[in-house]
Amino acid sequence: MTDTLFPQKTYPTLPVKGETAAYPVHRIFCVGQNYADHAKEVGSSVDTEAPFFFLKDASALVPSGTDVAYALGTENLHYEIELVLALGQPLFNASEEEAARAIYGYAVGLDMTRRDLQAVAKKKGRPWDFAKNFEESAIIAPLTRAGDMDALGDQRIWLTLDGDVRQDGKLSDMARGPAEVLSYLSRFYRLQPGDLVMTGTPAGIGAVVAGSKVEGGVDGLDPVRVTFTD
Ligand code: MN
């Protein structure tokens, strides 16, 4: 082992239902505007030519069930409920069939977004990093192995804010499903076990404040729960 000047960071992990070993998280890819109703609510439409992506550092991950401090540098912190894919095998230049087989499992996650900073970035043609990639911006529930749930179809994806339903869609409303998203990504990255993909959010995005309780789910998966604090 090489001596390091300060303790070396280790990969964060996600628990897996029915498994004692945890899933070590390497990278977090995120799909933008993958539901038509959400693309419309942000004044856009699904790009018919190709999906687009942004990334979050693995260090942005926080497990479901913990309190999360309201993010720094924003006055408009938004929730986005998403289905999360977890890869179990490497993928490079993969077909959709190969991509589908490489999915280890699924989870429910929140892609927290500093919407005011994103608006500035969009207007000025700047990167989205400050809007999307910050501490505790990826809040993710435990993984369920792919074989332990029904095949993906019209499962409901939903989110409540302080008990009121704010997002309510179906996975089948995704413009591009998991296999298509992974196949496409694998032409640009040598994907690895440990890579997660957040697959986009349905309509109904909105702001949280200190004290907000957010819960979200997908049929057949453990829900994500978080309370925001000052
Ligand atoms: Mn998102």
Short mmCIF file of C-alpha atoms and ligand atoms in Angstrom, two decimals:
data_model
loop_
_atom_site.label_atom_id
_atom_site.label_comp_id
_atom_site.label_asym_id
_atom_site.label_seq_id
_atom_site.Cartn_x
_atom_site.Cartn_y
_atom_site.Cartn_z
CA MET A 1 0.00 0.00 0.00
CA THR A 2 1.23 3.48 -0.87
CA ASP A 3 1.29 5.86 2.06
CA THR A 4 -1.17 8.71 1.53
CA LEU A 5 -1.01 12.20 3.01
CA PHE A 6 -4.53 11.98 4.38
CA PRO A 7 -6.96 9.07 4.49
CA GLN A 8 -7.79 7.88 0.98
CA LYS A 9 -11.48 8.12 0.12
CA THR A 10 -13.27 4.85 -0.47
CA TYR A 11 -16.20 4.23 -2.77
CA PRO A 12 -19.63 4.66 -1.19
CA THR A 13 -21.86 1.60 -1.20
CA LEU A 14 -25.53 0.77 -1.51
CA PRO A 15 -27.21 -2.04 0.42
CA VAL A 16 -28.80 -4.81 -1.63
CA LYS A 17 -32.03 -6.46 -0.50
CA GLY A 18 -31.43 -10.07 0.52
CA GLU A 19 -27.65 -9.78 0.15
CA THR A 20 -25.09 -9.31 2.93
CA ALA A 21 -22.46 -7.75 0.64
CA ALA A 22 -22.96 -4.12 -0.38
CA TYR A 23 -22.77 -2.74 -3.94
CA PRO A 24 -19.76 -0.39 -4.36
CA VAL A 25 -20.64 2.68 -6.42
CA HIS A 26 -18.13 3.84 -9.05
CA ARG A 27 -19.83 6.55 -11.17
CA ILE A 28 -23.30 8.04 -11.44
CA PHE A 29 -24.54 8.81 -14.96
CA CYS A 30 -27.82 10.70 -15.32
CA VAL A 31 -30.14 10.93 -18.33
CA GLY A 32 -31.69 14.33 -19.06
CA GLN A 33 -35.30 14.82 -20.21
CA ASN A 34 -36.22 11.16 -20.67
CA TYR A 35 -39.98 11.60 -20.10
CA ALA A 36 -41.95 13.71 -22.59
CA ASP A 37 -44.17 15.33 -19.93
CA HIS A 38 -41.14 16.45 -17.93
CA ALA A 39 -39.28 17.72 -21.03
CA LYS A 40 -42.39 19.77 -21.79
CA GLU A 41 -42.63 21.24 -18.28
CA VAL A 42 -39.06 22.55 -18.59
CA GLY A 43 -39.86 24.14 -21.94
CA SER A 44 -38.20 21.47 -24.05
CA SER A 45 -38.98 18.19 -25.79
CA VAL A 46 -37.32 14.77 -25.88
CA ASP A 47 -34.41 14.88 -28.32
CA THR A 48 -35.35 12.38 -31.00
CA GLU A 49 -31.78 12.09 -32.32
CA ALA A 50 -29.94 11.05 -29.17
CA PRO A 51 -30.22 11.04 -25.39
CA PHE A 52 -28.04 13.40 -23.37
CA PHE A 53 -26.33 12.91 -20.05
CA PHE A 54 -24.62 14.55 -17.12
CA LEU A 55 -22.73 12.96 -14.24
CA LYS A 56 -22.60 13.12 -10.48
CA ASP A 57 -19.56 12.07 -8.46
CA ALA A 58 -20.02 8.92 -6.41
CA SER A 59 -19.28 11.15 -3.40
CA ALA A 60 -22.63 12.89 -4.03
CA LEU A 61 -24.41 9.71 -2.95
CA VAL A 62 -26.32 9.60 0.32
CA PRO A 63 -28.45 6.66 1.43
CA SER A 64 -32.20 6.89 1.77
CA GLY A 65 -33.53 7.40 5.29
CA THR A 66 -31.05 10.02 6.42
CA ASP A 67 -31.58 13.74 6.98
CA VAL A 68 -30.04 15.93 4.28
CA ALA A 69 -29.06 19.56 4.80
CA TYR A 70 -30.57 22.07 2.36
CA ALA A 71 -27.94 22.51 -0.38
CA LEU A 72 -25.46 25.38 -0.42
CA GLY A 73 -25.68 28.21 -2.93
CA THR A 74 -29.28 27.76 -4.06
CA GLU A 75 -32.70 29.18 -3.30
CA ASN A 76 -34.52 26.66 -5.48
CA LEU A 77 -33.54 23.10 -4.58
CA HIS A 78 -35.68 20.64 -6.56
CA TYR A 79 -36.51 16.94 -6.26
CA GLU A 80 -36.60 14.58 -9.26
CA ILE A 81 -37.73 11.00 -8.64
CA GLU A 82 -35.92 8.47 -10.85
CA LEU A 83 -35.40 4.78 -11.52
CA VAL A 84 -31.72 3.93 -10.96
CA LEU A 85 -29.93 1.14 -12.86
CA ALA A 86 -26.93 -0.62 -11.33
CA LEU A 87 -24.48 -2.39 -13.64
CA GLY A 88 -23.10 -5.79 -12.73
CA GLN A 89 -20.81 -6.37 -15.72
CA PRO A 90 -18.53 -4.30 -17.97
CA LEU A 91 -20.16 -2.88 -21.10
CA PHE A 92 -18.47 -1.39 -24.14
CA ASN A 93 -20.04 -0.91 -27.56
CA ALA A 94 -22.82 -3.15 -26.32
CA SER A 95 -26.04 -4.13 -28.05
CA GLU A 96 -29.30 -3.53 -26.22
CA GLU A 97 -29.52 -7.28 -25.53
CA GLU A 98 -26.05 -7.28 -23.95
CA ALA A 99 -26.90 -4.13 -22.01
CA ALA A 100 -30.07 -5.65 -20.59
CA ARG A 101 -28.13 -8.70 -19.36
CA ALA A 102 -25.53 -6.50 -17.64
CA ILE A 103 -28.04 -4.86 -15.27
CA TYR A 104 -27.42 -6.12 -11.75
CA GLY A 105 -30.37 -4.39 -10.16
CA TYR A 106 -32.58 -1.38 -9.69
CA ALA A 107 -33.22 1.27 -7.06
CA VAL A 108 -35.24 4.40 -6.54
CA GLY A 109 -33.30 7.65 -6.33
CA LEU A 110 -33.62 11.41 -6.12
CA ASP A 111 -31.66 13.57 -8.56
CA MET A 112 -31.53 16.73 -6.44
CA THR A 113 -31.07 19.83 -8.57
CA ARG A 114 -30.14 23.45 -7.89
CA ARG A 115 -32.74 24.67 -10.38
CA ASP A 116 -31.76 28.35 -10.17
CA LEU A 117 -28.14 27.54 -11.03
CA GLN A 118 -29.31 25.26 -13.84
CA ALA A 119 -31.40 28.08 -15.32
CA VAL A 120 -28.33 30.32 -15.42
CA ALA A 121 -26.23 27.54 -16.95
CA LYS A 122 -28.83 26.88 -19.65
CA LYS A 123 -29.17 30.58 -20.45
CA LYS A 124 -25.43 31.13 -20.71
CA GLY A 125 -24.62 27.82 -22.40
CA ARG A 126 -22.51 26.70 -19.43
CA PRO A 127 -22.03 23.22 -17.92
CA TRP A 128 -24.62 21.83 -15.51
CA ASP A 129 -22.14 20.62 -12.88
CA PHE A 130 -22.99 23.22 -10.24
CA ALA A 131 -26.69 22.52 -10.74
CA LYS A 132 -26.46 18.75 -10.56
CA ASN A 133 -23.21 17.54 -9.01
CA PHE A 134 -22.93 18.60 -5.38
CA GLU A 135 -22.78 16.94 -1.97
CA GLU A 136 -25.84 14.83 -1.10
CA SER A 137 -27.42 15.40 -4.51
CA ALA A 138 -27.96 11.68 -5.23
CA ILE A 139 -30.22 10.18 -2.56
CA ILE A 140 -30.66 6.48 -3.31
CA ALA A 141 -32.67 3.65 -1.72
CA PRO A 142 -31.40 0.05 -1.37
CA LEU A 143 -30.93 -1.97 -4.56
CA THR A 144 -33.15 -4.86 -5.61
CA ARG A 145 -31.54 -7.51 -7.82
CA ALA A 146 -33.04 -7.56 -11.31
CA GLY A 147 -34.10 -11.17 -10.89
CA ASP A 148 -36.01 -10.35 -7.71
CA MET A 149 -38.53 -8.07 -9.40
CA ASP A 150 -40.95 -8.20 -12.31
CA ALA A 151 -39.66 -7.21 -15.75
CA LEU A 152 -39.82 -3.46 -16.24
CA GLY A 153 -43.05 -2.31 -17.82
CA ASP A 154 -45.77 0.05 -16.69
CA GLN A 155 -44.74 0.15 -13.02
CA ARG A 156 -45.79 3.37 -11.30
CA ILE A 157 -43.09 5.92 -10.40
CA TRP A 158 -44.23 8.49 -7.87
CA LEU A 159 -43.11 11.10 -5.34
CA THR A 160 -44.81 12.77 -2.40
CA LEU A 161 -43.83 16.05 -0.76
CA ASP A 162 -45.09 16.27 2.84
CA GLY A 163 -47.60 13.55 1.95
CA ASP A 164 -48.99 15.18 -1.21
CA VAL A 165 -48.46 13.40 -4.53
CA ARG A 166 -46.35 15.60 -6.79
CA GLN A 167 -44.95 13.19 -9.37
CA ASP A 168 -46.94 10.23 -10.72
CA GLY A 169 -45.93 8.46 -13.91
CA LYS A 170 -45.13 5.08 -15.39
CA LEU A 171 -41.74 3.60 -16.29
CA SER A 172 -43.19 2.82 -19.72
CA ASP A 173 -43.37 6.59 -20.29
CA MET A 174 -39.57 6.74 -20.53
CA ALA A 175 -38.55 7.91 -23.98
CA ARG A 176 -35.58 5.53 -23.86
CA GLY A 177 -35.59 2.46 -21.65
CA PRO A 178 -32.68 1.04 -19.65
CA ALA A 179 -31.21 -1.17 -22.39
CA GLU A 180 -31.25 1.61 -24.98
CA VAL A 181 -29.72 4.10 -22.53
CA LEU A 182 -26.93 1.68 -21.52
CA SER A 183 -26.19 0.61 -25.09
CA TYR A 184 -25.86 4.26 -26.11
CA LEU A 185 -23.66 5.17 -23.09
CA SER A 186 -21.39 2.19 -23.79
CA ARG A 187 -20.32 3.81 -27.06
CA PHE A 188 -18.78 6.70 -25.09
CA TYR A 189 -17.61 5.08 -21.85
CA ARG A 190 -16.17 1.71 -20.89
CA LEU A 191 -18.88 1.05 -18.37
CA GLN A 192 -17.98 -0.95 -15.29
CA PRO A 193 -19.69 -2.84 -12.49
CA GLY A 194 -20.43 -0.14 -9.91
CA ASP A 195 -21.68 2.36 -12.47
CA LEU A 196 -25.19 3.66 -11.79
CA VAL A 197 -27.53 5.33 -14.26
CA MET A 198 -30.32 7.62 -13.10
CA THR A 199 -32.87 7.34 -15.90
CA GLY A 200 -34.73 10.65 -15.78
CA THR A 201 -37.82 11.99 -14.07
CA PRO A 202 -41.52 12.30 -14.98
CA ALA A 203 -43.39 15.62 -14.74
CA GLY A 204 -44.11 17.34 -11.44
CA ILE A 205 -40.69 18.55 -10.34
CA GLY A 206 -40.70 21.15 -7.57
CA ALA A 207 -38.88 22.76 -4.69
CA VAL A 208 -38.16 21.58 -1.17
CA VAL A 209 -37.48 23.75 1.89
CA ALA A 210 -35.91 22.99 5.27
CA GLY A 211 -38.36 20.65 6.98
CA SER A 212 -39.70 19.07 3.78
CA LYS A 213 -40.29 15.34 3.88
CA VAL A 214 -39.91 13.66 0.50
CA GLU A 215 -40.81 10.06 -0.28
CA GLY A 216 -40.72 8.37 -3.65
CA GLY A 217 -41.03 4.96 -5.17
CA VAL A 218 -41.37 2.58 -8.04
CA ASP A 219 -43.66 -0.45 -7.80
CA GLY A 220 -41.63 -3.42 -6.57
CA LEU A 221 -38.67 -1.44 -5.20
CA ASP A 222 -37.79 -0.05 -1.77
CA PRO A 223 -38.94 3.58 -1.49
CA VAL A 224 -36.55 6.50 -1.03
CA ARG A 225 -37.19 8.73 2.00
CA VAL A 226 -35.49 11.93 3.10
CA THR A 227 -36.09 14.90 5.37
CA PHE A 228 -34.37 18.20 4.53
CA THR A 229 -32.89 20.26 7.34
CA ASP A 230 -31.43 23.76 7.69
MN MN B 1 -32.93 14.03 -13.42
#
